[in-house]
Amino acid sequence: AQHRFEELDGYALDGRAREVLDGLGFSQEMMDGDVGKLSGGWKMRVALARILLMRPDVMLLDEPSNHLDLESLIWLEQFLKGYDGALLMTSHDREFMNRIVN
C-alpha cells in the first residue's frame, strides 16, 4: 500500500486532486461538498477526475468530452496531450480526438 501511495505521489495528492477538479470546472464549494448531491453530469466529472489521478499505464475513455463545458474541454485536451501512457478513446468529437492523437 505504501509503495502505491508513493507511486501516486500521495503526499501531493490533495493538491493534484484540487488541480484536476478545478480543471474540470469544479468550484471550491463543490470540491468541499457532498458528491452525492451533485447532478449526473458532475458525478461523471468526478469519475473522470478519479481516473486521471490514478495515472494508469493505459487509459480507456468513452466519450470523455460529454458533459464538459468549453473551458473544461480545453483543460482535458491539454491534460491528455501530456499523458505519457497509452490512450484508447472513443468520441463523437472528431476534432477533439485529432488534436490529442499524434
mmCIF file of N, CA and C in Angstrom:
data_model
loop_
_atom_site.group_PDB
_atom_site.id
_atom_site.type_symbol
_atom_site.label_atom_id
_atom_site.label_comp_id
_atom_site.label_asym_id
_atom_site.label_seq_id
_atom_site.Cartn_x
_atom_site.Cartn_y
_atom_site.Cartn_z
ATOM 1 N N ALA A 1 0.824 -1.190 0.000
ATOM 2 C CA ALA A 1 0.000 0.000 0.000
ATOM 3 C C ALA A 1 0.868 1.255 0.000
ATOM 4 N N GLN A 2 1.941 1.237 0.781
ATOM 5 C CA GLN A 2 2.832 2.400 0.847
ATOM 6 C C GLN A 2 3.495 2.650 -0.502
ATOM 7 N N HIS A 3 3.888 1.559 -1.183
ATOM 8 C CA HIS A 3 4.521 1.704 -2.496
ATOM 9 C C HIS A 3 3.570 2.377 -3.487
ATOM 10 N N ARG A 4 2.328 1.932 -3.513
ATOM 11 C CA ARG A 4 1.342 2.524 -4.432
ATOM 12 C C ARG A 4 1.070 3.980 -4.053
ATOM 13 N N PHE A 5 1.017 4.265 -2.767
ATOM 14 C CA PHE A 5 0.816 5.633 -2.289
ATOM 15 C C PHE A 5 1.933 6.536 -2.806
ATOM 16 N N GLU A 6 3.168 6.066 -2.692
ATOM 17 C CA GLU A 6 4.302 6.848 -3.177
ATOM 18 C C GLU A 6 4.314 6.923 -4.696
ATOM 19 N N GLU A 7 3.910 5.829 -5.357
ATOM 20 C CA GLU A 7 3.831 5.796 -6.816
ATOM 21 C C GLU A 7 2.861 6.856 -7.334
ATOM 22 N N LEU A 8 1.775 7.065 -6.618
ATOM 23 C CA LEU A 8 0.767 8.062 -6.987
ATOM 24 C C LEU A 8 1.117 9.451 -6.460
ATOM 25 N N ASP A 9 2.305 9.588 -5.879
ATOM 26 C CA ASP A 9 2.726 10.860 -5.283
ATOM 27 C C ASP A 9 1.688 11.290 -4.256
ATOM 28 N N GLY A 10 1.376 10.351 -3.362
ATOM 29 C CA GLY A 10 0.299 10.521 -2.396
ATOM 30 C C GLY A 10 0.399 11.737 -1.510
ATOM 31 N N TYR A 11 1.628 12.161 -1.219
ATOM 32 C CA TYR A 11 1.780 13.324 -0.348
ATOM 33 C C TYR A 11 1.319 14.603 -1.038
ATOM 34 N N ALA A 12 1.306 14.602 -2.362
ATOM 35 C CA ALA A 12 0.843 15.767 -3.124
ATOM 36 C C ALA A 12 -0.547 15.530 -3.719
ATOM 37 N N LEU A 13 -1.177 14.410 -3.347
ATOM 38 C CA LEU A 13 -2.442 14.016 -3.969
ATOM 39 C C LEU A 13 -3.555 15.037 -3.767
ATOM 40 N N ASP A 14 -3.666 15.607 -2.581
ATOM 41 C CA ASP A 14 -4.731 16.579 -2.332
ATOM 42 C C ASP A 14 -4.607 17.773 -3.279
ATOM 43 N N GLY A 15 -3.409 18.284 -3.437
ATOM 44 C CA GLY A 15 -3.194 19.414 -4.342
ATOM 45 C C GLY A 15 -3.461 19.053 -5.787
ATOM 46 N N ARG A 16 -3.012 17.861 -6.194
ATOM 47 C CA ARG A 16 -3.266 17.410 -7.570
ATOM 48 C C ARG A 16 -4.754 17.190 -7.799
ATOM 49 N N ALA A 17 -5.447 16.645 -6.803
ATOM 50 C CA ALA A 17 -6.889 16.417 -6.936
ATOM 51 C C ALA A 17 -7.619 17.740 -7.125
ATOM 52 N N ARG A 18 -7.260 18.729 -6.345
ATOM 53 C CA ARG A 18 -7.900 20.045 -6.479
ATOM 54 C C ARG A 18 -7.581 20.672 -7.835
ATOM 55 N N GLU A 19 -6.369 20.463 -8.334
ATOM 56 C CA GLU A 19 -5.992 20.988 -9.647
ATOM 57 C C GLU A 19 -6.827 20.339 -10.755
ATOM 58 N N VAL A 20 -6.986 19.014 -10.684
ATOM 59 C CA VAL A 20 -7.779 18.297 -11.688
ATOM 60 C C VAL A 20 -9.246 18.703 -11.589
ATOM 61 N N LEU A 21 -9.783 18.744 -10.382
ATOM 62 C CA LEU A 21 -11.187 19.137 -10.214
ATOM 63 C C LEU A 21 -11.418 20.566 -10.689
ATOM 64 N N ASP A 22 -10.487 21.456 -10.404
ATOM 65 C CA ASP A 22 -10.587 22.831 -10.891
ATOM 66 C C ASP A 22 -10.570 22.850 -12.416
ATOM 67 N N GLY A 23 -9.684 22.071 -13.015
ATOM 68 C CA GLY A 23 -9.617 21.988 -14.470
ATOM 69 C C GLY A 23 -10.900 21.476 -15.088
ATOM 70 N N LEU A 24 -11.592 20.612 -14.359
ATOM 71 C CA LEU A 24 -12.860 20.068 -14.849
ATOM 72 C C LEU A 24 -14.052 20.941 -14.479
ATOM 73 N N GLY A 25 -13.787 22.123 -13.916
ATOM 74 C CA GLY A 25 -14.844 23.105 -13.700
ATOM 75 C C GLY A 25 -15.472 23.144 -12.322
ATOM 76 N N PHE A 26 -14.918 22.434 -11.357
ATOM 77 C CA PHE A 26 -15.487 22.428 -10.011
ATOM 78 C C PHE A 26 -15.141 23.708 -9.267
ATOM 79 N N SER A 27 -16.118 24.251 -8.579
ATOM 80 C CA SER A 27 -15.868 25.386 -7.690
ATOM 81 C C SER A 27 -15.316 24.841 -6.375
ATOM 82 N N GLN A 28 -14.754 25.720 -5.570
ATOM 83 C CA GLN A 28 -14.239 25.312 -4.257
ATOM 84 C C GLN A 28 -15.367 24.724 -3.403
ATOM 85 N N GLU A 29 -16.534 25.333 -3.482
ATOM 86 C CA GLU A 29 -17.693 24.848 -2.722
ATOM 87 C C GLU A 29 -18.060 23.424 -3.134
ATOM 88 N N MET A 30 -18.007 23.148 -4.436
ATOM 89 C CA MET A 30 -18.325 21.808 -4.920
ATOM 90 C C MET A 30 -17.273 20.798 -4.460
ATOM 91 N N MET A 31 -16.006 21.210 -4.465
ATOM 92 C CA MET A 31 -14.931 20.313 -4.032
ATOM 93 C C MET A 31 -15.089 19.931 -2.568
ATOM 94 N N ASP A 32 -15.549 20.867 -1.771
ATOM 95 C CA ASP A 32 -15.694 20.632 -0.335
ATOM 96 C C ASP A 32 -17.041 20.021 0.039
ATOM 97 N N GLY A 33 -17.964 19.934 -0.922
ATOM 98 C CA GLY A 33 -19.320 19.470 -0.642
ATOM 99 C C GLY A 33 -19.489 17.969 -0.772
ATOM 100 N N ASP A 34 -20.727 17.540 -0.688
ATOM 101 C CA ASP A 34 -21.122 16.135 -0.751
ATOM 102 C C ASP A 34 -21.292 15.715 -2.210
ATOM 103 N N VAL A 35 -20.523 14.731 -2.646
ATOM 104 C CA VAL A 35 -20.598 14.246 -4.026
ATOM 105 C C VAL A 35 -21.998 13.724 -4.337
ATOM 106 N N GLY A 36 -22.663 13.149 -3.358
ATOM 107 C CA GLY A 36 -23.997 12.593 -3.562
ATOM 108 C C GLY A 36 -25.032 13.615 -3.980
ATOM 109 N N LYS A 37 -24.779 14.877 -3.719
ATOM 110 C CA LYS A 37 -25.727 15.934 -4.078
ATOM 111 C C LYS A 37 -25.489 16.495 -5.478
ATOM 112 N N LEU A 38 -24.446 16.016 -6.154
ATOM 113 C CA LEU A 38 -24.142 16.507 -7.496
ATOM 114 C C LEU A 38 -25.054 15.863 -8.533
ATOM 115 N N SER A 39 -25.238 16.550 -9.650
ATOM 116 C CA SER A 39 -26.021 16.003 -10.761
ATOM 117 C C SER A 39 -25.223 14.891 -11.442
ATOM 118 N N GLY A 40 -25.879 14.174 -12.327
ATOM 119 C CA GLY A 40 -25.219 13.087 -13.050
ATOM 120 C C GLY A 40 -24.019 13.549 -13.851
ATOM 121 N N GLY A 41 -24.129 14.707 -14.494
ATOM 122 C CA GLY A 41 -23.014 15.237 -15.274
ATOM 123 C C GLY A 41 -21.802 15.553 -14.418
ATOM 124 N N TRP A 42 -22.048 16.126 -13.241
ATOM 125 C CA TRP A 42 -20.940 16.446 -12.332
ATOM 126 C C TRP A 42 -20.351 15.177 -11.733
ATOM 127 N N LYS A 43 -21.190 14.168 -11.487
ATOM 128 C CA LYS A 43 -20.670 12.892 -10.984
ATOM 129 C C LYS A 43 -19.779 12.233 -12.037
ATOM 130 N N MET A 44 -20.132 12.410 -13.319
ATOM 131 C CA MET A 44 -19.291 11.892 -14.392
ATOM 132 C C MET A 44 -17.926 12.571 -14.344
ATOM 133 N N ARG A 45 -17.901 13.868 -14.052
ATOM 134 C CA ARG A 45 -16.629 14.589 -13.952
ATOM 135 C C ARG A 45 -15.814 14.080 -12.763
ATOM 136 N N VAL A 46 -16.484 13.735 -11.669
ATOM 137 C CA VAL A 46 -15.782 13.161 -10.514
ATOM 138 C C VAL A 46 -15.131 11.839 -10.919
ATOM 139 N N ALA A 47 -15.875 11.007 -11.637
ATOM 140 C CA ALA A 47 -15.340 9.718 -12.088
ATOM 141 C C ALA A 47 -14.149 9.927 -13.022
ATOM 142 N N LEU A 48 -14.246 10.895 -13.917
ATOM 143 C CA LEU A 48 -13.144 11.202 -14.825
ATOM 144 C C LEU A 48 -11.925 11.674 -14.035
ATOM 145 N N ALA A 49 -12.138 12.529 -13.048
ATOM 146 C CA ALA A 49 -11.031 13.020 -12.217
ATOM 147 C C ALA A 49 -10.337 11.862 -11.504
ATOM 148 N N ARG A 50 -11.103 10.920 -10.991
ATOM 149 C CA ARG A 50 -10.516 9.761 -10.301
ATOM 150 C C ARG A 50 -9.608 8.976 -11.239
ATOM 151 N N ILE A 51 -10.060 8.785 -12.468
ATOM 152 C CA ILE A 51 -9.257 8.052 -13.452
ATOM 153 C C ILE A 51 -7.971 8.813 -13.759
ATOM 154 N N LEU A 52 -8.092 10.116 -13.991
ATOM 155 C CA LEU A 52 -6.919 10.918 -14.330
ATOM 156 C C LEU A 52 -5.902 10.931 -13.195
ATOM 157 N N LEU A 53 -6.373 10.953 -11.963
ATOM 158 C CA LEU A 53 -5.475 10.988 -10.809
ATOM 159 C C LEU A 53 -4.772 9.659 -10.556
ATOM 160 N N MET A 54 -5.316 8.574 -11.071
ATOM 161 C CA MET A 54 -4.725 7.250 -10.856
ATOM 162 C C MET A 54 -3.436 7.054 -11.649
ATOM 163 N N ARG A 55 -3.237 7.838 -12.685
ATOM 164 C CA ARG A 55 -2.055 7.736 -13.541
ATOM 165 C C ARG A 55 -1.852 6.310 -14.058
ATOM 166 N N PRO A 56 -2.866 5.730 -14.683
ATOM 167 C CA PRO A 56 -2.707 4.360 -15.177
ATOM 168 C C PRO A 56 -1.762 4.312 -16.379
ATOM 169 N N ASP A 57 -1.200 3.138 -16.635
ATOM 170 C CA ASP A 57 -0.354 2.965 -17.820
ATOM 171 C C ASP A 57 -1.188 3.013 -19.092
ATOM 172 N N VAL A 58 -2.437 2.541 -18.982
ATOM 173 C CA VAL A 58 -3.363 2.530 -20.114
ATOM 174 C C VAL A 58 -4.676 3.136 -19.646
ATOM 175 N N MET A 59 -5.211 4.046 -20.441
ATOM 176 C CA MET A 59 -6.477 4.683 -20.091
ATOM 177 C C MET A 59 -7.475 4.433 -21.224
ATOM 178 N N LEU A 60 -8.659 3.959 -20.861
ATOM 179 C CA LEU A 60 -9.752 3.751 -21.798
ATOM 180 C C LEU A 60 -10.838 4.758 -21.459
ATOM 181 N N LEU A 61 -11.094 5.681 -22.377
ATOM 182 C CA LEU A 61 -12.092 6.725 -22.145
ATOM 183 C C LEU A 61 -13.177 6.635 -23.206
ATOM 184 N N ASP A 62 -14.410 6.582 -22.758
ATOM 185 C CA ASP A 62 -15.566 6.523 -23.647
ATOM 186 C C ASP A 62 -16.281 7.866 -23.591
ATOM 187 N N GLU A 63 -16.187 8.620 -24.662
ATOM 188 C CA GLU A 63 -16.821 9.943 -24.765
ATOM 189 C C GLU A 63 -16.441 10.856 -23.594
ATOM 190 N N PRO A 64 -15.139 11.077 -23.364
ATOM 191 C CA PRO A 64 -14.741 11.893 -22.215
ATOM 192 C C PRO A 64 -15.170 13.352 -22.307
ATOM 193 N N SER A 65 -15.508 13.816 -23.490
ATOM 194 C CA SER A 65 -15.895 15.224 -23.641
ATOM 195 C C SER A 65 -17.367 15.471 -23.312
ATOM 196 N N ASN A 66 -18.138 14.403 -23.115
ATOM 197 C CA ASN A 66 -19.550 14.587 -22.753
ATOM 198 C C ASN A 66 -19.663 15.311 -21.416
ATOM 199 N N HIS A 67 -20.631 16.170 -21.292
ATOM 200 C CA HIS A 67 -20.938 16.919 -20.065
ATOM 201 C C HIS A 67 -19.873 17.953 -19.702
ATOM 202 N N LEU A 68 -18.931 18.236 -20.609
ATOM 203 C CA LEU A 68 -17.901 19.230 -20.308
ATOM 204 C C LEU A 68 -18.207 20.542 -21.019
ATOM 205 N N ASP A 69 -17.989 21.640 -20.310
ATOM 206 C CA ASP A 69 -18.101 22.948 -20.946
ATOM 207 C C ASP A 69 -16.802 23.209 -21.709
ATOM 208 N N LEU A 70 -16.742 24.312 -22.440
ATOM 209 C CA LEU A 70 -15.596 24.595 -23.293
ATOM 210 C C LEU A 70 -14.295 24.696 -22.496
ATOM 211 N N GLU A 71 -14.319 25.393 -21.364
ATOM 212 C CA GLU A 71 -13.097 25.538 -20.559
ATOM 213 C C GLU A 71 -12.587 24.189 -20.064
ATOM 214 N N SER A 72 -13.494 23.344 -19.604
ATOM 215 C CA SER A 72 -13.107 22.016 -19.116
ATOM 216 C C SER A 72 -12.603 21.146 -20.257
ATOM 217 N N LEU A 73 -13.216 21.283 -21.413
ATOM 218 C CA LEU A 73 -12.799 20.523 -22.583
ATOM 219 C C LEU A 73 -11.374 20.901 -22.987
ATOM 220 N N ILE A 74 -11.076 22.188 -22.983
ATOM 221 C CA ILE A 74 -9.727 22.660 -23.317
ATOM 222 C C ILE A 74 -8.725 22.145 -22.291
ATOM 223 N N TRP A 75 -9.092 22.187 -21.005
ATOM 224 C CA TRP A 75 -8.200 21.682 -19.963
ATOM 225 C C TRP A 75 -7.935 20.190 -20.155
ATOM 226 N N LEU A 76 -9.001 19.407 -20.408
ATOM 227 C CA LEU A 76 -8.850 17.962 -20.591
ATOM 228 C C LEU A 76 -7.960 17.667 -21.796
ATOM 229 N N GLU A 77 -8.150 18.418 -22.857
ATOM 230 C CA GLU A 77 -7.334 18.231 -24.053
ATOM 231 C C GLU A 77 -5.849 18.413 -23.719
ATOM 232 N N GLN A 78 -5.516 19.465 -22.992
ATOM 233 C CA GLN A 78 -4.121 19.706 -22.610
ATOM 234 C C GLN A 78 -3.605 18.604 -21.686
ATOM 235 N N PHE A 79 -4.443 18.167 -20.756
ATOM 236 C CA PHE A 79 -4.047 17.090 -19.846
ATOM 237 C C PHE A 79 -3.727 15.826 -20.639
ATOM 238 N N LEU A 80 -4.608 15.457 -21.563
ATOM 239 C CA LEU A 80 -4.413 14.229 -22.328
ATOM 240 C C LEU A 80 -3.228 14.332 -23.280
ATOM 241 N N LYS A 81 -2.953 15.509 -23.800
ATOM 242 C CA LYS A 81 -1.773 15.691 -24.657
ATOM 243 C C LYS A 81 -0.495 15.406 -23.883
ATOM 244 N N GLY A 82 -0.489 15.704 -22.590
ATOM 245 C CA GLY A 82 0.682 15.472 -21.753
ATOM 246 C C GLY A 82 0.722 14.099 -21.107
ATOM 247 N N TYR A 83 -0.292 13.282 -21.349
ATOM 248 C CA TYR A 83 -0.375 11.952 -20.746
ATOM 249 C C TYR A 83 0.668 11.037 -21.379
ATOM 250 N N ASP A 84 1.443 10.341 -20.550
ATOM 251 C CA ASP A 84 2.537 9.502 -21.043
ATOM 252 C C ASP A 84 2.122 8.078 -21.383
ATOM 253 N N GLY A 85 0.984 7.627 -20.904
ATOM 254 C CA GLY A 85 0.564 6.249 -21.126
ATOM 255 C C GLY A 85 -0.166 6.079 -22.446
ATOM 256 N N ALA A 86 -0.639 4.862 -22.657
ATOM 257 C CA ALA A 86 -1.438 4.556 -23.843
ATOM 258 C C ALA A 86 -2.867 5.034 -23.605
ATOM 259 N N LEU A 87 -3.470 5.576 -24.633
ATOM 260 C CA LEU A 87 -4.824 6.116 -24.527
ATOM 261 C C LEU A 87 -5.687 5.516 -25.622
ATOM 262 N N LEU A 88 -6.760 4.846 -25.218
ATOM 263 C CA LEU A 88 -7.758 4.328 -26.141
ATOM 264 C C LEU A 88 -9.034 5.091 -25.850
ATOM 265 N N MET A 89 -9.540 5.796 -26.871
ATOM 266 C CA MET A 89 -10.653 6.705 -26.620
ATOM 267 C C MET A 89 -11.654 6.644 -27.765
ATOM 268 N N THR A 90 -12.930 6.720 -27.398
ATOM 269 C CA THR A 90 -13.980 6.911 -28.389
ATOM 270 C C THR A 90 -14.574 8.292 -28.156
ATOM 271 N N SER A 91 -14.942 8.945 -29.236
ATOM 272 C CA SER A 91 -15.557 10.262 -29.111
ATOM 273 C C SER A 91 -16.278 10.602 -30.402
ATOM 274 N N HIS A 92 -17.417 11.256 -30.267
ATOM 275 C CA HIS A 92 -18.124 11.755 -31.437
ATOM 276 C C HIS A 92 -17.482 13.044 -31.938
ATOM 277 N N ASP A 93 -16.612 13.631 -31.124
ATOM 278 C CA ASP A 93 -15.957 14.896 -31.451
ATOM 279 C C ASP A 93 -14.622 14.602 -32.140
ATOM 280 N N ARG A 94 -14.683 14.481 -33.455
ATOM 281 C CA ARG A 94 -13.504 14.121 -34.235
ATOM 282 C C ARG A 94 -12.381 15.147 -34.086
ATOM 283 N N GLU A 95 -12.728 16.420 -34.039
ATOM 284 C CA GLU A 95 -11.709 17.464 -33.892
ATOM 285 C C GLU A 95 -10.978 17.330 -32.555
ATOM 286 N N PHE A 96 -11.717 17.044 -31.500
ATOM 287 C CA PHE A 96 -11.119 16.823 -30.181
ATOM 288 C C PHE A 96 -10.111 15.679 -30.253
ATOM 289 N N MET A 97 -10.505 14.577 -30.861
ATOM 290 C CA MET A 97 -9.610 13.429 -30.977
ATOM 291 C C MET A 97 -8.382 13.771 -31.814
ATOM 292 N N ASN A 98 -8.584 14.453 -32.922
ATOM 293 C CA ASN A 98 -7.465 14.796 -33.797
ATOM 294 C C ASN A 98 -6.451 15.705 -33.110
ATOM 295 N N ARG A 99 -6.910 16.551 -32.209
ATOM 296 C CA ARG A 99 -5.992 17.449 -31.506
ATOM 297 C C ARG A 99 -5.182 16.719 -30.436
ATOM 298 N N ILE A 100 -5.646 15.567 -30.003
ATOM 299 C CA ILE A 100 -4.971 14.827 -28.933
ATOM 300 C C ILE A 100 -3.997 13.788 -29.474
ATOM 301 N N VAL A 101 -4.392 13.072 -30.511
ATOM 302 C CA VAL A 101 -3.564 11.966 -31.006
ATOM 303 C C VAL A 101 -2.353 12.491 -31.766
ATOM 304 N N ASN A 102 -1.321 11.660 -31.777
ATOM 305 C CA ASN A 102 -0.128 12.027 -32.543
ATOM 306 C C ASN A 102 0.269 10.899 -33.457
#
